[in-house]
Amino acid sequence: MALRIGLTGGIGSGKSTVAAMLVEQGAALIDADAISRACTAAGGAALPAVAREFGPQLIAADGALDRAAMRELVFRDPGARQRLEAIVHPLVGAETERQARQALAQGRRLLVFDVPLLVESIERWRQRVDRIVVVDCEPETQIARVMARNQLPRAQVEQILAAQASRAQRLAVADAVIFNGADVTLQALRAQVRQLVDAFGI
């Protein structure tokens, strides 16, 4: 039997690094965020429905979702986010399951679903994964990392954090936690990942 892990963590937590380390341990990585972006990229499966729901002005000149226009619309009309998610989420769900079936057919015993907003959509994901693993660090560490990585001002990073689930909300749903604070080295992080895989018996 394969084990399905839902991997999540706030921006700047190091979730992508942990995901890569799990792949090193033999996991099949299914990146829900990448699938979502592909759905709204040029030629993406969500675009015809997006154009019908919101109008052709939400499709950019390159044929992809106009993300800036969508952000403005969501700011003016909070219900627009739910309407967009109603289009994108079923497509993401179908593609994650297709990739999961493919991984199982290849004999993979550990499937890692990388889901940035897992806590925000916990009802949908709780029934699809066996364990939820949270990559955790202090909010101040998140802010410092994202400011350095994305060259964003502190106020903008704080806005991003405020829009995500809180640290307490993530920890409340965690079956296991990997701590990646400011002082944690890559070697120590990799050791935590190995311990996790061992603990899960994979």
mmCIF file of N, CA, C and O in Angstrom, residues 65-122:
data_model
loop_
_atom_site.group_PDB
_atom_site.id
_atom_site.type_symbol
_atom_site.label_atom_id
_atom_site.label_comp_id
_atom_site.label_asym_id
_atom_site.label_seq_id
_atom_site.Cartn_x
_atom_site.Cartn_y
_atom_site.Cartn_z
ATOM 1 N N LEU A 65 -4.560 33.323 -18.291
ATOM 2 C CA LEU A 65 -5.350 34.129 -17.368
ATOM 3 C C LEU A 65 -4.583 35.418 -17.056
ATOM 4 O O LEU A 65 -3.388 35.385 -16.755
ATOM 5 N N ASP A 66 -5.265 36.546 -17.123
ATOM 6 C CA ASP A 66 -4.662 37.824 -16.739
ATOM 7 C C ASP A 66 -4.704 37.908 -15.215
ATOM 8 O O ASP A 66 -5.712 38.307 -14.628
ATOM 9 N N ARG A 67 -3.604 37.506 -14.573
ATOM 10 C CA ARG A 67 -3.592 37.391 -13.109
ATOM 11 C C ARG A 67 -3.770 38.748 -12.426
ATOM 12 O O ARG A 67 -4.419 38.842 -11.386
ATOM 13 N N ALA A 68 -3.188 39.781 -13.006
ATOM 14 C CA ALA A 68 -3.331 41.113 -12.413
ATOM 15 C C ALA A 68 -4.787 41.551 -12.446
ATOM 16 O O ALA A 68 -5.318 42.078 -11.454
ATOM 17 N N ALA A 69 -5.461 41.328 -13.575
ATOM 18 C CA ALA A 69 -6.873 41.693 -13.692
ATOM 19 C C ALA A 69 -7.728 40.866 -12.736
ATOM 20 O O ALA A 69 -8.688 41.381 -12.143
ATOM 21 N N MET A 70 -7.379 39.582 -12.580
ATOM 22 C CA MET A 70 -8.132 38.729 -11.661
ATOM 23 C C MET A 70 -7.934 39.173 -10.214
ATOM 24 O O MET A 70 -8.888 39.197 -9.424
ATOM 25 N N ARG A 71 -6.705 39.570 -9.870
ATOM 26 C CA ARG A 71 -6.462 40.061 -8.506
ATOM 27 C C ARG A 71 -7.303 41.307 -8.230
ATOM 28 O O ARG A 71 -7.885 41.443 -7.148
ATOM 29 N N GLU A 72 -7.358 42.200 -9.213
ATOM 30 C CA GLU A 72 -8.169 43.417 -9.054
ATOM 31 C C GLU A 72 -9.642 43.063 -8.884
ATOM 32 O O GLU A 72 -10.344 43.651 -8.055
ATOM 33 N N LEU A 73 -10.127 42.117 -9.676
ATOM 34 C CA LEU A 73 -11.528 41.705 -9.597
ATOM 35 C C LEU A 73 -11.838 41.099 -8.236
ATOM 36 O O LEU A 73 -12.872 41.419 -7.624
ATOM 37 N N VAL A 74 -10.943 40.236 -7.741
ATOM 38 C CA VAL A 74 -11.146 39.600 -6.437
ATOM 39 C C VAL A 74 -11.144 40.654 -5.334
ATOM 40 O O VAL A 74 -11.905 40.560 -4.359
ATOM 41 N N PHE A 75 -10.302 41.674 -5.493
ATOM 42 C CA PHE A 75 -10.252 42.754 -4.505
ATOM 43 C C PHE A 75 -11.589 43.496 -4.450
ATOM 44 O O PHE A 75 -12.098 43.826 -3.380
ATOM 45 N N ARG A 76 -12.184 43.735 -5.638
ATOM 46 C CA ARG A 76 -13.468 44.452 -5.713
ATOM 47 C C ARG A 76 -14.643 43.546 -5.351
ATOM 48 O O ARG A 76 -15.626 43.984 -4.761
ATOM 49 N N ASP A 77 -14.533 42.267 -5.723
ATOM 50 C CA ASP A 77 -15.639 41.318 -5.556
ATOM 51 C C ASP A 77 -15.097 40.024 -4.953
ATOM 52 O O ASP A 77 -14.655 39.135 -5.686
ATOM 53 N N PRO A 78 -15.114 39.904 -3.623
ATOM 54 C CA PRO A 78 -14.551 38.708 -2.978
ATOM 55 C C PRO A 78 -15.169 37.395 -3.481
ATOM 56 O O PRO A 78 -14.517 36.354 -3.476
ATOM 57 N N GLY A 79 -16.404 37.453 -3.938
ATOM 58 C CA GLY A 79 -17.046 36.243 -4.451
ATOM 59 C C GLY A 79 -16.409 35.720 -5.722
ATOM 60 O O GLY A 79 -16.594 34.549 -6.081
ATOM 61 N N ALA A 80 -15.642 36.579 -6.401
ATOM 62 C CA ALA A 80 -14.995 36.147 -7.642
ATOM 63 C C ALA A 80 -13.992 35.036 -7.384
ATOM 64 O O ALA A 80 -13.787 34.160 -8.231
ATOM 65 N N ARG A 81 -13.356 35.066 -6.212
ATOM 66 C CA ARG A 81 -12.385 34.003 -5.888
ATOM 67 C C ARG A 81 -13.072 32.639 -5.852
ATOM 68 O O ARG A 81 -12.566 31.658 -6.397
ATOM 69 N N GLN A 82 -14.244 32.590 -5.202
ATOM 70 C CA GLN A 82 -14.972 31.317 -5.131
ATOM 71 C C GLN A 82 -15.401 30.853 -6.521
ATOM 72 O O GLN A 82 -15.368 29.656 -6.817
ATOM 73 N N ARG A 83 -15.801 31.796 -7.368
ATOM 74 C CA ARG A 83 -16.211 31.428 -8.722
ATOM 75 C C ARG A 83 -15.033 30.878 -9.523
ATOM 76 O O ARG A 83 -15.168 29.918 -10.283
ATOM 77 N N LEU A 84 -13.846 31.488 -9.345
ATOM 78 C CA LEU A 84 -12.653 30.984 -10.030
ATOM 79 C C LEU A 84 -12.268 29.608 -9.489
ATOM 80 O O LEU A 84 -11.951 28.690 -10.261
ATOM 81 N N GLU A 85 -12.299 29.469 -8.163
ATOM 82 C CA GLU A 85 -11.929 28.184 -7.553
ATOM 83 C C GLU A 85 -12.884 27.069 -7.986
ATOM 84 O O GLU A 85 -12.470 25.914 -8.144
ATOM 85 N N ALA A 86 -14.170 27.412 -8.183
ATOM 86 C CA ALA A 86 -15.144 26.412 -8.626
ATOM 87 C C ALA A 86 -14.797 25.873 -10.011
ATOM 88 O O ALA A 86 -15.151 24.739 -10.359
ATOM 89 N N ILE A 87 -14.095 26.687 -10.796
ATOM 90 C CA ILE A 87 -13.639 26.240 -12.121
ATOM 91 C C ILE A 87 -12.335 25.452 -12.005
ATOM 92 O O ILE A 87 -12.197 24.364 -12.569
ATOM 93 N N VAL A 88 -11.379 25.999 -11.255
ATOM 94 C CA VAL A 88 -10.020 25.446 -11.255
ATOM 95 C C VAL A 88 -9.895 24.198 -10.378
ATOM 96 O O VAL A 88 -9.247 23.211 -10.774
ATOM 97 N N HIS A 89 -10.510 24.204 -9.202
ATOM 98 C CA HIS A 89 -10.292 23.106 -8.260
ATOM 99 C C HIS A 89 -10.667 21.722 -8.800
ATOM 100 O O HIS A 89 -9.906 20.770 -8.605
ATOM 101 N N PRO A 90 -11.818 21.566 -9.472
ATOM 102 C CA PRO A 90 -12.109 20.227 -10.020
ATOM 103 C C PRO A 90 -11.072 19.751 -11.033
ATOM 104 O O PRO A 90 -10.743 18.561 -11.093
ATOM 105 N N LEU A 91 -10.543 20.690 -11.824
ATOM 106 C CA LEU A 91 -9.517 20.338 -12.812
ATOM 107 C C LEU A 91 -8.227 19.914 -12.104
ATOM 108 O O LEU A 91 -7.578 18.939 -12.500
ATOM 109 N N VAL A 92 -7.858 20.654 -11.064
ATOM 110 C CA VAL A 92 -6.659 20.303 -10.288
ATOM 111 C C VAL A 92 -6.853 18.941 -9.630
ATOM 112 O O VAL A 92 -5.954 18.089 -9.639
ATOM 113 N N GLY A 93 -8.040 18.713 -9.068
ATOM 114 C CA GLY A 93 -8.325 17.428 -8.429
ATOM 115 C C GLY A 93 -8.194 16.264 -9.395
ATOM 116 O O GLY A 93 -7.603 15.226 -9.070
ATOM 117 N N ALA A 94 -8.736 16.434 -10.589
ATOM 118 C CA ALA A 94 -8.677 15.360 -11.588
ATOM 119 C C ALA A 94 -7.241 15.082 -12.022
ATOM 120 O O ALA A 94 -6.824 13.919 -12.166
ATOM 121 N N GLU A 95 -6.444 16.144 -12.212
ATOM 122 C CA GLU A 95 -5.062 15.962 -12.658
ATOM 123 C C GLU A 95 -4.182 15.385 -11.547
ATOM 124 O O GLU A 95 -3.307 14.547 -11.816
ATOM 125 N N THR A 96 -4.401 15.806 -10.290
ATOM 126 C CA THR A 96 -3.611 15.223 -9.196
ATOM 127 C C THR A 96 -3.903 13.728 -9.089
ATOM 128 O O THR A 96 -2.984 12.937 -8.863
ATOM 129 N N GLU A 97 -5.161 13.349 -9.262
ATOM 130 C CA GLU A 97 -5.502 11.919 -9.183
ATOM 131 C C GLU A 97 -4.905 11.149 -10.362
ATOM 132 O O GLU A 97 -4.458 10.008 -10.209
ATOM 133 N N ARG A 98 -4.880 11.769 -11.547
ATOM 134 C CA ARG A 98 -4.267 11.104 -12.707
ATOM 135 C C ARG A 98 -2.787 10.853 -12.450
ATOM 136 O O ARG A 98 -2.271 9.751 -12.695
ATOM 137 N N GLN A 99 -2.094 11.880 -11.907
ATOM 138 C CA GLN A 99 -0.672 11.723 -11.606
ATOM 139 C C GLN A 99 -0.453 10.700 -10.483
ATOM 140 O O GLN A 99 0.536 9.958 -10.495
ATOM 141 N N ALA A 100 -1.365 10.667 -9.521
ATOM 142 C CA ALA A 100 -1.259 9.682 -8.442
ATOM 143 C C ALA A 100 -1.395 8.262 -8.993
ATOM 144 O O ALA A 100 -0.617 7.373 -8.621
ATOM 145 N N ARG A 101 -2.365 8.052 -9.863
ATOM 146 C CA ARG A 101 -2.548 6.714 -10.470
ATOM 147 C C ARG A 101 -1.303 6.314 -11.257
ATOM 148 O O ARG A 101 -0.867 5.154 -11.222
ATOM 149 N N GLN A 102 -0.719 7.274 -11.969
ATOM 150 C CA GLN A 102 0.494 7.005 -12.748
ATOM 151 C C GLN A 102 1.636 6.590 -11.825
ATOM 152 O O GLN A 102 2.375 5.633 -12.118
ATOM 153 N N ALA A 103 1.785 7.305 -10.692
ATOM 154 C CA ALA A 103 2.852 6.987 -9.739
ATOM 155 C C ALA A 103 2.645 5.597 -9.135
ATOM 156 O O ALA A 103 3.602 4.826 -8.960
ATOM 157 N N LEU A 104 1.397 5.274 -8.818
ATOM 158 C CA LEU A 104 1.101 3.950 -8.258
ATOM 159 C C LEU A 104 1.406 2.856 -9.279
ATOM 160 O O LEU A 104 1.927 1.792 -8.924
ATOM 161 N N ALA A 105 1.082 3.121 -10.542
ATOM 162 C CA ALA A 105 1.362 2.140 -11.600
ATOM 163 C C ALA A 105 2.861 1.910 -11.761
ATOM 164 O O ALA A 105 3.298 0.835 -12.168
ATOM 165 N N GLN A 106 3.662 2.935 -11.401
ATOM 166 C CA GLN A 106 5.123 2.808 -11.453
ATOM 167 C C GLN A 106 5.681 2.141 -10.202
ATOM 168 O O GLN A 106 6.898 1.969 -10.076
ATOM 169 N N GLY A 107 4.811 1.804 -9.259
ATOM 170 C CA GLY A 107 5.242 1.115 -8.048
ATOM 171 C C GLY A 107 5.710 2.021 -6.923
ATOM 172 O O GLY A 107 6.332 1.566 -5.963
ATOM 173 N N ARG A 108 5.400 3.321 -7.010
ATOM 174 C CA ARG A 108 5.807 4.233 -5.936
ATOM 175 C C ARG A 108 5.015 3.934 -4.672
ATOM 176 O O ARG A 108 3.804 3.723 -4.724
ATOM 177 N N ARG A 109 5.715 3.980 -3.535
ATOM 178 C CA ARG A 109 5.053 3.679 -2.255
ATOM 179 C C ARG A 109 4.780 4.935 -1.431
ATOM 180 O O ARG A 109 4.091 4.867 -0.415
ATOM 181 N N LEU A 110 5.329 6.074 -1.860
ATOM 182 C CA LEU A 110 5.105 7.326 -1.142
ATOM 183 C C LEU A 110 4.702 8.404 -2.143
ATOM 184 O O LEU A 110 5.471 8.742 -3.038
ATOM 185 N N LEU A 111 3.488 8.926 -1.999
ATOM 186 C CA LEU A 111 2.995 9.989 -2.856
ATOM 187 C C LEU A 111 2.922 11.262 -2.020
ATOM 188 O O LEU A 111 2.290 11.273 -0.959
ATOM 189 N N VAL A 112 3.564 12.315 -2.487
ATOM 190 C CA VAL A 112 3.569 13.588 -1.770
ATOM 191 C C VAL A 112 2.796 14.612 -2.595
ATOM 192 O O VAL A 112 3.192 14.953 -3.710
ATOM 193 N N PHE A 113 1.686 15.076 -2.030
ATOM 194 C CA PHE A 113 0.882 16.122 -2.656
ATOM 195 C C PHE A 113 1.317 17.455 -2.061
ATOM 196 O O PHE A 113 1.070 17.726 -0.885
ATOM 197 N N ASP A 114 1.997 18.258 -2.864
ATOM 198 C CA ASP A 114 2.484 19.565 -2.438
ATOM 199 C C ASP A 114 1.341 20.563 -2.628
ATOM 200 O O ASP A 114 0.992 20.916 -3.754
ATOM 201 N N VAL A 115 0.747 21.002 -1.509
ATOM 202 C CA VAL A 115 -0.462 21.837 -1.574
ATOM 203 C C VAL A 115 -0.273 23.077 -0.693
ATOM 204 O O VAL A 115 -0.452 23.008 0.522
ATOM 205 N N PRO A 116 0.102 24.222 -1.294
ATOM 206 C CA PRO A 116 0.337 25.418 -0.482
ATOM 207 C C PRO A 116 -0.863 25.815 0.379
ATOM 208 O O PRO A 116 -0.714 26.218 1.527
ATOM 209 N N LEU A 117 -2.079 25.702 -0.191
ATOM 210 C CA LEU A 117 -3.278 26.143 0.528
ATOM 211 C C LEU A 117 -4.081 24.952 1.061
ATOM 212 O O LEU A 117 -5.318 24.987 1.092
ATOM 213 N N LEU A 118 -3.386 23.931 1.510
ATOM 214 C CA LEU A 118 -4.068 22.735 2.005
ATOM 215 C C LEU A 118 -4.993 23.055 3.174
ATOM 216 O O LEU A 118 -6.128 22.586 3.239
ATOM 217 N N VAL A 119 -4.518 23.867 4.116
ATOM 218 C CA VAL A 119 -5.324 24.172 5.300
ATOM 219 C C VAL A 119 -6.576 24.950 4.903
ATOM 220 O O VAL A 119 -7.662 24.723 5.452
ATOM 221 N N GLU A 120 -6.431 25.837 3.917
ATOM 222 C CA GLU A 120 -7.574 26.625 3.467
ATOM 223 C C GLU A 120 -8.628 25.762 2.772
ATOM 224 O O GLU A 120 -9.787 26.157 2.676
ATOM 225 N N SER A 121 -8.214 24.595 2.270
ATOM 226 C CA SER A 121 -9.160 23.681 1.609
ATOM 227 C C SER A 121 -9.096 22.301 2.282
ATOM 228 O O SER A 121 -9.099 21.262 1.635
ATOM 229 N N ILE A 122 -9.044 22.319 3.629
ATOM 230 C CA ILE A 122 -8.820 21.098 4.413
ATOM 231 C C ILE A 122 -9.906 20.046 4.184
ATOM 232 O O ILE A 122 -9.617 18.848 4.160
#
